[in-house]
PDB file of C-alpha atoms in Angstrom:
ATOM      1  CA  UNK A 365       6.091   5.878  -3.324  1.00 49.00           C
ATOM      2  CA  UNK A 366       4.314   6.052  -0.270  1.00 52.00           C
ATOM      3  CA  UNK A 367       1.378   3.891   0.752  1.00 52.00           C
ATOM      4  CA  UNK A 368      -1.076   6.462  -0.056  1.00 56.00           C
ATOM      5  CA  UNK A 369      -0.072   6.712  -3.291  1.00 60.00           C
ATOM      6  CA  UNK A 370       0.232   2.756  -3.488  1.00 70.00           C
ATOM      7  CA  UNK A 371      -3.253   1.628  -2.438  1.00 82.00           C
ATOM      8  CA  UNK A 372      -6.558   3.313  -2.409  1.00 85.00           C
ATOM      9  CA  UNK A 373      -8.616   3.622   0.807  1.00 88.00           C
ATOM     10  CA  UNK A 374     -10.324   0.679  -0.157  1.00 90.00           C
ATOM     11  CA  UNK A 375      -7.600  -1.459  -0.661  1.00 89.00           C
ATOM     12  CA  UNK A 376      -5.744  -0.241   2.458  1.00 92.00           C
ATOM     13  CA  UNK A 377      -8.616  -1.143   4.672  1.00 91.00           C
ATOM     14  CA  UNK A 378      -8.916  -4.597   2.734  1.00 91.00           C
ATOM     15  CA  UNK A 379      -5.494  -5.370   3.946  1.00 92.00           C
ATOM     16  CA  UNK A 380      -6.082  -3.874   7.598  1.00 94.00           C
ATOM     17  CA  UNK A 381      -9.258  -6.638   7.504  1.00 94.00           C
ATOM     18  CA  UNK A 382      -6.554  -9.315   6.812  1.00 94.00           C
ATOM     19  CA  UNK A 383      -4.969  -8.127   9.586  1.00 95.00           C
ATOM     20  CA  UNK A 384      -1.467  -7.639  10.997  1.00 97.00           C
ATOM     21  CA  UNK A 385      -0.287 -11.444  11.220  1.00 96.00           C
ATOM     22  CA  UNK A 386      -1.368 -12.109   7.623  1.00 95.00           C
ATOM     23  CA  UNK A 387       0.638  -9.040   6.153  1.00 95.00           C
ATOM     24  CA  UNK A 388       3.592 -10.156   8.169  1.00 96.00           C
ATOM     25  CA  UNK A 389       3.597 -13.440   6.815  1.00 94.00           C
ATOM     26  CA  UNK A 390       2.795 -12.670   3.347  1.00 94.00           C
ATOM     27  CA  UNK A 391       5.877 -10.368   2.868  1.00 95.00           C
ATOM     28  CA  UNK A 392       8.117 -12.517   3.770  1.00 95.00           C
ATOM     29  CA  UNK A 393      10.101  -9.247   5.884  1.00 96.00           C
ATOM     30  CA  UNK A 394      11.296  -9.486   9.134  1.00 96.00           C
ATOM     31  CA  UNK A 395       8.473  -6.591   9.521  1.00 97.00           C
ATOM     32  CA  UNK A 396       6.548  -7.159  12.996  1.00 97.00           C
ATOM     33  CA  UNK A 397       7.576  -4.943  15.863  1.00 98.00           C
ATOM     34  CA  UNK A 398       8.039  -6.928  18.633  1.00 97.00           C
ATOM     35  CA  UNK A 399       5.058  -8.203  20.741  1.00 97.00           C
ATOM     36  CA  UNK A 400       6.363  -5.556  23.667  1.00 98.00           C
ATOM     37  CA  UNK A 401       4.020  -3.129  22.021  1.00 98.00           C
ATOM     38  CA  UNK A 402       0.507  -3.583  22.085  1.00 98.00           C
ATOM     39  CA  UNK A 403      -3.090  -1.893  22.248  1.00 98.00           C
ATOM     40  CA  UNK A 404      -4.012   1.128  24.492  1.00 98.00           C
ATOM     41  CA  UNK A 405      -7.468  -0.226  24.630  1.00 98.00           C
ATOM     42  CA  UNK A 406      -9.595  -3.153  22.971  1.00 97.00           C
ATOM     43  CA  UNK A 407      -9.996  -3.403  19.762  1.00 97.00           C
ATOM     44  CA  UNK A 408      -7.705  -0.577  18.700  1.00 98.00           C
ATOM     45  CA  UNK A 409      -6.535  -1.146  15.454  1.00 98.00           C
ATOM     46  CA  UNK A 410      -4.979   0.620  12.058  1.00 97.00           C
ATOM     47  CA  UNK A 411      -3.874   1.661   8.842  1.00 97.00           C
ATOM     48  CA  UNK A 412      -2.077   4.391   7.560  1.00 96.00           C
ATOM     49  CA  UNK A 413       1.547   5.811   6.246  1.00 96.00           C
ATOM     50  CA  UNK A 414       4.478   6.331   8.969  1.00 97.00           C
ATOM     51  CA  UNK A 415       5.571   9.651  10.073  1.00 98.00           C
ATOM     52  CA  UNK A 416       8.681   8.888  12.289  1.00 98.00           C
ATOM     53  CA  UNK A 417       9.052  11.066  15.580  1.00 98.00           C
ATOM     54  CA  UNK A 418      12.123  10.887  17.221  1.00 98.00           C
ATOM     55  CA  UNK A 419      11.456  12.487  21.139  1.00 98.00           C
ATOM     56  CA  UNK A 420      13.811  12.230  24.031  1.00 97.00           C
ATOM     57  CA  UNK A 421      12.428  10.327  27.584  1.00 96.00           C
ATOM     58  CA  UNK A 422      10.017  11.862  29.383  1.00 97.00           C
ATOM     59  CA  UNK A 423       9.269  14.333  26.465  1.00 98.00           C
ATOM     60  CA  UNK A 424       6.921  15.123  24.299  1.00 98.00           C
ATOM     61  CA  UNK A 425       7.317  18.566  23.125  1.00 98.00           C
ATOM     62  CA  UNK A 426       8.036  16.369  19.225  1.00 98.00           C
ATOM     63  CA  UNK A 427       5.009  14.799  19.384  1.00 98.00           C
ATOM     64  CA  UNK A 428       3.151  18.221  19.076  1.00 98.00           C
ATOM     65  CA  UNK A 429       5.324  19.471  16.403  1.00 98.00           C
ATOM     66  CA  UNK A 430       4.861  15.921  14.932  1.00 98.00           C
ATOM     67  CA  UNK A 431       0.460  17.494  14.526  1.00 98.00           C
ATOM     68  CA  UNK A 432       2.090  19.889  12.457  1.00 98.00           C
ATOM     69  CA  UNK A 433       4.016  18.076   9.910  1.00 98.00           C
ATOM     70  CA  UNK A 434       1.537  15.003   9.358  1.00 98.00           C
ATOM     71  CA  UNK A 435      -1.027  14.869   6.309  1.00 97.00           C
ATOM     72  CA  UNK A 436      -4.417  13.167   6.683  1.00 96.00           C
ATOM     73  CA  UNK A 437      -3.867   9.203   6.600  1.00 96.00           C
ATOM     74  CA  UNK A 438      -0.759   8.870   8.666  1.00 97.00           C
ATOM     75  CA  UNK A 439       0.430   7.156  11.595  1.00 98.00           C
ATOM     76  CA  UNK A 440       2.926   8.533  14.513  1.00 98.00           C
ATOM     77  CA  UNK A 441       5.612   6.463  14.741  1.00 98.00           C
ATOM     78  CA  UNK A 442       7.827   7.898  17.733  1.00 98.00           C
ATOM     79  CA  UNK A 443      11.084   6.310  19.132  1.00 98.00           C
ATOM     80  CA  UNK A 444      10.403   7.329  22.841  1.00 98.00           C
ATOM     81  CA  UNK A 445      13.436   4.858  23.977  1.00 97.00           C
ATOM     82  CA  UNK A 446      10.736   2.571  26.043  1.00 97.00           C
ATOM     83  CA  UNK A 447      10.300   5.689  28.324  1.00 97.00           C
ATOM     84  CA  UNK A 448       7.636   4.664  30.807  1.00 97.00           C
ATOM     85  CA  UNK A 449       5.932   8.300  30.846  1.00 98.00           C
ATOM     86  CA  UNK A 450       2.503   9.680  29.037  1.00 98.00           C
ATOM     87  CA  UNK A 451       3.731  11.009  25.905  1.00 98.00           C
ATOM     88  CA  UNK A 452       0.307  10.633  24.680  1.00 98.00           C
ATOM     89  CA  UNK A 453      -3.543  11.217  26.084  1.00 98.00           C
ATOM     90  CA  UNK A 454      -6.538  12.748  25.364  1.00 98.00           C
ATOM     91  CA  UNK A 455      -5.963  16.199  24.055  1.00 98.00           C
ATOM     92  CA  UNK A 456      -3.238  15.016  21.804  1.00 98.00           C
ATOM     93  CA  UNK A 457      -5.246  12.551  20.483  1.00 98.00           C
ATOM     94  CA  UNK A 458      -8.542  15.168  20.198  1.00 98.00           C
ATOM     95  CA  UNK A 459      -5.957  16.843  17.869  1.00 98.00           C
ATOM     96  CA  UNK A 460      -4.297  14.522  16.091  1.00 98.00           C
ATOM     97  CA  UNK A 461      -8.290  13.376  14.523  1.00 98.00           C
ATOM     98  CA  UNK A 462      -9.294  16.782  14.044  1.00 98.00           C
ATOM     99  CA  UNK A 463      -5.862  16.515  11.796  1.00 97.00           C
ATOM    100  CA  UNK A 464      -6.066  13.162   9.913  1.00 98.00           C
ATOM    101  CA  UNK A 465      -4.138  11.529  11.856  1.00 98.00           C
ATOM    102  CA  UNK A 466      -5.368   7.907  12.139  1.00 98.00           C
ATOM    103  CA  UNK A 467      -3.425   5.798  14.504  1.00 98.00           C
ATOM    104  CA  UNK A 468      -0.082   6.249  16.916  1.00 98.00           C
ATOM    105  CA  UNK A 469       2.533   3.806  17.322  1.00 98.00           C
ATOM    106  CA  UNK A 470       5.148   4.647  20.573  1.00 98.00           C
ATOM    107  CA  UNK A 471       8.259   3.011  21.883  1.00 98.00           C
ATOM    108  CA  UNK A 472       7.551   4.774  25.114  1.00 98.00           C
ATOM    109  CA  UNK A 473       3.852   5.911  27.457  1.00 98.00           C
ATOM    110  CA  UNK A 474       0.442   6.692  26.643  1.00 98.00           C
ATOM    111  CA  UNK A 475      -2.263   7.507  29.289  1.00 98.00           C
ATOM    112  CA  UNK A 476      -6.154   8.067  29.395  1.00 98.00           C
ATOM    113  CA  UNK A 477      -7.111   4.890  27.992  1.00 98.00           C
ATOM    114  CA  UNK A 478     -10.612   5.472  28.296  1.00 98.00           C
ATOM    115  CA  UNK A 479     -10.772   8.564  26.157  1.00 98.00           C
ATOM    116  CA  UNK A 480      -8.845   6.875  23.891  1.00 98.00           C
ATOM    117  CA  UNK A 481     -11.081   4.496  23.364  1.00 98.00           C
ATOM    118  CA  UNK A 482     -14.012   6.715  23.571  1.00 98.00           C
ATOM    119  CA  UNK A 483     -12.445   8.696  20.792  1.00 98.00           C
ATOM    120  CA  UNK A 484     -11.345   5.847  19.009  1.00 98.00           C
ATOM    121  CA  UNK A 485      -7.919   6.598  18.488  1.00 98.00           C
ATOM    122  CA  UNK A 486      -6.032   3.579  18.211  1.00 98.00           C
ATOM    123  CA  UNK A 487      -2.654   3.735  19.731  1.00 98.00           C
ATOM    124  CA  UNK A 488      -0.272   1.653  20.316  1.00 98.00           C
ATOM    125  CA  UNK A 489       2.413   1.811  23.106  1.00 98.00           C
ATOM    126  CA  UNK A 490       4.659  -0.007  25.220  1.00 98.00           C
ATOM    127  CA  UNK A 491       3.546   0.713  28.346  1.00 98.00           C
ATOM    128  CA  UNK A 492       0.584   2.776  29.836  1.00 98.00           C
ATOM    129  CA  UNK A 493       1.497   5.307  32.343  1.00 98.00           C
ATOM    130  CA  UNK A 494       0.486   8.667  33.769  1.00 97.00           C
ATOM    131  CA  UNK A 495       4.101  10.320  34.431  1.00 96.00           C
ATOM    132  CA  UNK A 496       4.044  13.552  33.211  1.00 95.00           C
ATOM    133  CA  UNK A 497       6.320  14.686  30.415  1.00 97.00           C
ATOM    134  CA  UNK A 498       8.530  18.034  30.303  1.00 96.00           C
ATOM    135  CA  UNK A 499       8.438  20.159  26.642  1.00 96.00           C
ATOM    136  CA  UNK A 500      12.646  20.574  26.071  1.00 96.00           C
ATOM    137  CA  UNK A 501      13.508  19.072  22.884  1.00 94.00           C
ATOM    138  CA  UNK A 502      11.664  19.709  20.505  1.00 94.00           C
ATOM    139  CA  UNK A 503      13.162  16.432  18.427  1.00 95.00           C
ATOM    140  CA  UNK A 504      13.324  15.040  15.193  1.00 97.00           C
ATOM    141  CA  UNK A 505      10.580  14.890  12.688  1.00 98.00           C
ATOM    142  CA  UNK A 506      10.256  12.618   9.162  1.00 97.00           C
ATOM    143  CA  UNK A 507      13.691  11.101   9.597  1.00 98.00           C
ATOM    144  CA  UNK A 508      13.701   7.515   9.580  1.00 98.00           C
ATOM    145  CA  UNK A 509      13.979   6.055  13.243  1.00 98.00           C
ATOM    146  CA  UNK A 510      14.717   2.838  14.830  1.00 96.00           C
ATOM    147  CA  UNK A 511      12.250   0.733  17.025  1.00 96.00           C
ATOM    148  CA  UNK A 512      13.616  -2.207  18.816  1.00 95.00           C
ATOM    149  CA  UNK A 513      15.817  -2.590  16.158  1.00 94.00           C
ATOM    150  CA  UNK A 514      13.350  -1.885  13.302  1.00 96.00           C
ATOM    151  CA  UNK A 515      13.804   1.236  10.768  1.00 96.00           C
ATOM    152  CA  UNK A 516      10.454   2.990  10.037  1.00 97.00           C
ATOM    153  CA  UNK A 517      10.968   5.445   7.389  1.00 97.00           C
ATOM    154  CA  UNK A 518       7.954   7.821   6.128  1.00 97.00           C
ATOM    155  CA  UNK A 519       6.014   6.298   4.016  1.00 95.00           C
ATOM    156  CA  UNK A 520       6.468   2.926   5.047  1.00 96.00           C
ATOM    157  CA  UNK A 521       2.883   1.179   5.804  1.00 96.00           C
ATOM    158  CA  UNK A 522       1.977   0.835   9.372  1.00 97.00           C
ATOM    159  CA  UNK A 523      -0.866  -2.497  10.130  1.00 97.00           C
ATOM    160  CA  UNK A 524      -1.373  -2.940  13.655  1.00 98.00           C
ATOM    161  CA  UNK A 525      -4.181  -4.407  15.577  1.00 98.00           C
ATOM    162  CA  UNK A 526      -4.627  -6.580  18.391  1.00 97.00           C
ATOM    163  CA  UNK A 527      -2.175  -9.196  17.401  1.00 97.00           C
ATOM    164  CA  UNK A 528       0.155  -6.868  16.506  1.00 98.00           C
ATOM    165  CA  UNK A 529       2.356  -4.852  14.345  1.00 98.00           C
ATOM    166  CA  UNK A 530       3.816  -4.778  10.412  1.00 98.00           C
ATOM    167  CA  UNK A 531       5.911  -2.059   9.147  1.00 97.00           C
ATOM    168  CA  UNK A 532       6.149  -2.910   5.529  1.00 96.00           C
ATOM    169  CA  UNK A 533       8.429  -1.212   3.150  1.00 94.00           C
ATOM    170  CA  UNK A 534       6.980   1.551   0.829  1.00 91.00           C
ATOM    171  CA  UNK A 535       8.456  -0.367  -1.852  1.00 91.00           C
ATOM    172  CA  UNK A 536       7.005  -3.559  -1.111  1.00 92.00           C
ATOM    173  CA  UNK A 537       3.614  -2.501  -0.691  1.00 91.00           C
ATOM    174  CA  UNK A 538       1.863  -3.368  -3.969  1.00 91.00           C
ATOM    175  CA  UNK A 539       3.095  -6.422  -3.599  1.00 93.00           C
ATOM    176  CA  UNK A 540       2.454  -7.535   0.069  1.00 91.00           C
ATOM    177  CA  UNK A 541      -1.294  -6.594  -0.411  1.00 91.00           C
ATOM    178  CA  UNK A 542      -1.544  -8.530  -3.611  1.00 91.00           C
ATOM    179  CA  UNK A 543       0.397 -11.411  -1.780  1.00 93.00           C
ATOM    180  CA  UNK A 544      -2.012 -11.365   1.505  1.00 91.00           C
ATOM    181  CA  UNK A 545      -5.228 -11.554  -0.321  1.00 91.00           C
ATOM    182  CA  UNK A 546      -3.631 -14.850  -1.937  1.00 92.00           C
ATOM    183  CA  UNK A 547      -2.514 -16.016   0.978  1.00 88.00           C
ATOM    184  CA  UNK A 548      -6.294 -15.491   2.477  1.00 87.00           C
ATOM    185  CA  UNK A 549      -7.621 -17.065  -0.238  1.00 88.00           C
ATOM    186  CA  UNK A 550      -5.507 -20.481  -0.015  1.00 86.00           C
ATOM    187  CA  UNK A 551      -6.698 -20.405   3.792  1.00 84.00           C
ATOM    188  CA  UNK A 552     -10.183 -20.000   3.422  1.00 84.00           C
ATOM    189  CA  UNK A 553      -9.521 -23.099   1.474  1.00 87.00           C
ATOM    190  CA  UNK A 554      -7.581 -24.796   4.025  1.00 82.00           C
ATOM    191  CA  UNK A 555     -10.461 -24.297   6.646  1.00 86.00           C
ATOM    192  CA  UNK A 556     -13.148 -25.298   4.811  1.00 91.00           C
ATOM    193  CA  UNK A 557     -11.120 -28.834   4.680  1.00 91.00           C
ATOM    194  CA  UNK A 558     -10.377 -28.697   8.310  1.00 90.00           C
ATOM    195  CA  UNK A 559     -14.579 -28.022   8.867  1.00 91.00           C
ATOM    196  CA  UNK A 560     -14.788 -31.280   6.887  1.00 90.00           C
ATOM    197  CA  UNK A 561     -12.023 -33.330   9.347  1.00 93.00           C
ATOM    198  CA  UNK A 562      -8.943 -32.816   7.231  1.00 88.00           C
ATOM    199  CA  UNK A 563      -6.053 -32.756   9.319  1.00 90.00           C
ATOM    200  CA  UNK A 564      -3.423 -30.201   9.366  1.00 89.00           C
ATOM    201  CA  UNK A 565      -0.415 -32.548   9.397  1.00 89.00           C
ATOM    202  CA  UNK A 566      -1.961 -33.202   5.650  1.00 89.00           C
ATOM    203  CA  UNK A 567      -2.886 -29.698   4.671  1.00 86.00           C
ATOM    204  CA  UNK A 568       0.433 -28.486   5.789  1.00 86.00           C
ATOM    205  CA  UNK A 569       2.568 -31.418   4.422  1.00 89.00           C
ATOM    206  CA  UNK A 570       3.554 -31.986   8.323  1.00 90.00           C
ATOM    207  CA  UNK A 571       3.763 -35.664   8.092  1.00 86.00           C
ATOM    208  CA  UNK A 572       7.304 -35.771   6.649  1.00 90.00           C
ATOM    209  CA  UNK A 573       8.553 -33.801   9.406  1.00 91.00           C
ATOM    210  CA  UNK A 574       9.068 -36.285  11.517  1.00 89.00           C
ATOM    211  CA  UNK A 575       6.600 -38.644  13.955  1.00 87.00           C
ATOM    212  CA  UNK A 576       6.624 -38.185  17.665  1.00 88.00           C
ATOM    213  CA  UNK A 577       7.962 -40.652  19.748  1.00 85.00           C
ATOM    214  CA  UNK A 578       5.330 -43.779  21.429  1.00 80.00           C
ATOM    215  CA  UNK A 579       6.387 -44.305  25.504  1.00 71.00           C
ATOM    216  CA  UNK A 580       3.509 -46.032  25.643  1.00 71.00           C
TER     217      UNK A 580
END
């Protein structure tokens, strides 16, 4: 079961509004990409199913076949191999919404920032560059691939935004939403007592930890 078929749009926006940090913690998974990744622009930030693109350094001829293949409500996921070239810009992305396609996640290049934002397709990349890319391999498209040691399979649910990035398990999904609106539920909680002057060390049961030492 894919996330589409797991949680309505509703509910899939609910948990993008939680955001990426709470999902990660809530599953439990060793699912966050790692912090290398991050925003094309400010305030970039999505939702959506993965479709894994597997493209070869410095090109991108995939990521156009990848416009072909994806339904309405995904999410490129491409294993670039940290290729510092612009896989991705403007008229990719002008595509990719006239398509469905809601958000892009690369181990590799984007470029024109701007127009990303202006369009407000959120990507996500690993570096920002504008070295062009040559069209030879035309790559691998809906097989699972590896990120920095992560497998993204279709289907899998893609949360990023500007603190960063879960890839949770189609499996899990059900689950990790229900568990991330408890979760934000017991913290709303917790700050309301921390308004009032509680201390974390309380709230958190930190005391038994240990004590720091005095020098004084």
């Amino acid at each position: 079961m894919s996330a589409l078929q797991a949680l309505d749009a509703g509910e899939l926006k609910e948990l993008l509004d939680l955001g990426s940090a709470t999902a990660y913690e809530a599953s439990g998974l060793p699912c966050a990409l790692p912090p290398v990744f991050r925003p094309a622009w400010a305030g970039a930030r999505c939702v959506g199913t993965a479709l894994p693109v597997a493209a070869a350094p410095g090109d991108n001829l995939p990521l156009h076949w990848a416009l072909e293949a994806a339904v309405p409500g995904e999410v490129l996921v491409v294993d670039a191999g940290g290729s510092e070239h612009g896989y991705w810009g403007e008229v990719l992305a002008a595509s990719a919404l006239a398509r469905g396609v809601v958000g892009l996640v690369i181990d590799g290049g984007v470029r024109d920032t701007d127009r990303l934002r202006e369009l407000g397709f959120p990507a996500f990349s690993t570096s920002v560059s504008i070295l062009g890319t040559g069209k030879s391999w035309p790559g691998r498209v809906g097989s699972p691939v590896q990120l920095r040691g992560h497998r993204v399979a279709r289907g899998d649910l893609v949360v990023a935004d500007a603190d960063g990035i879960a890839v949770l398990p189609a499996a899990e999904i059900r689950r990790v939403r229900d568990a991330a609106l408890a979760r934000a539920a017991k913290e709303d909680q917790y700050m309301a007592r921390l308004r009032d002057g509680a201390l974390t060390l309380d709230l958190y049961g930190f005391r038994e930890l240990g004590q720091p030492e005095d020098h004084r």
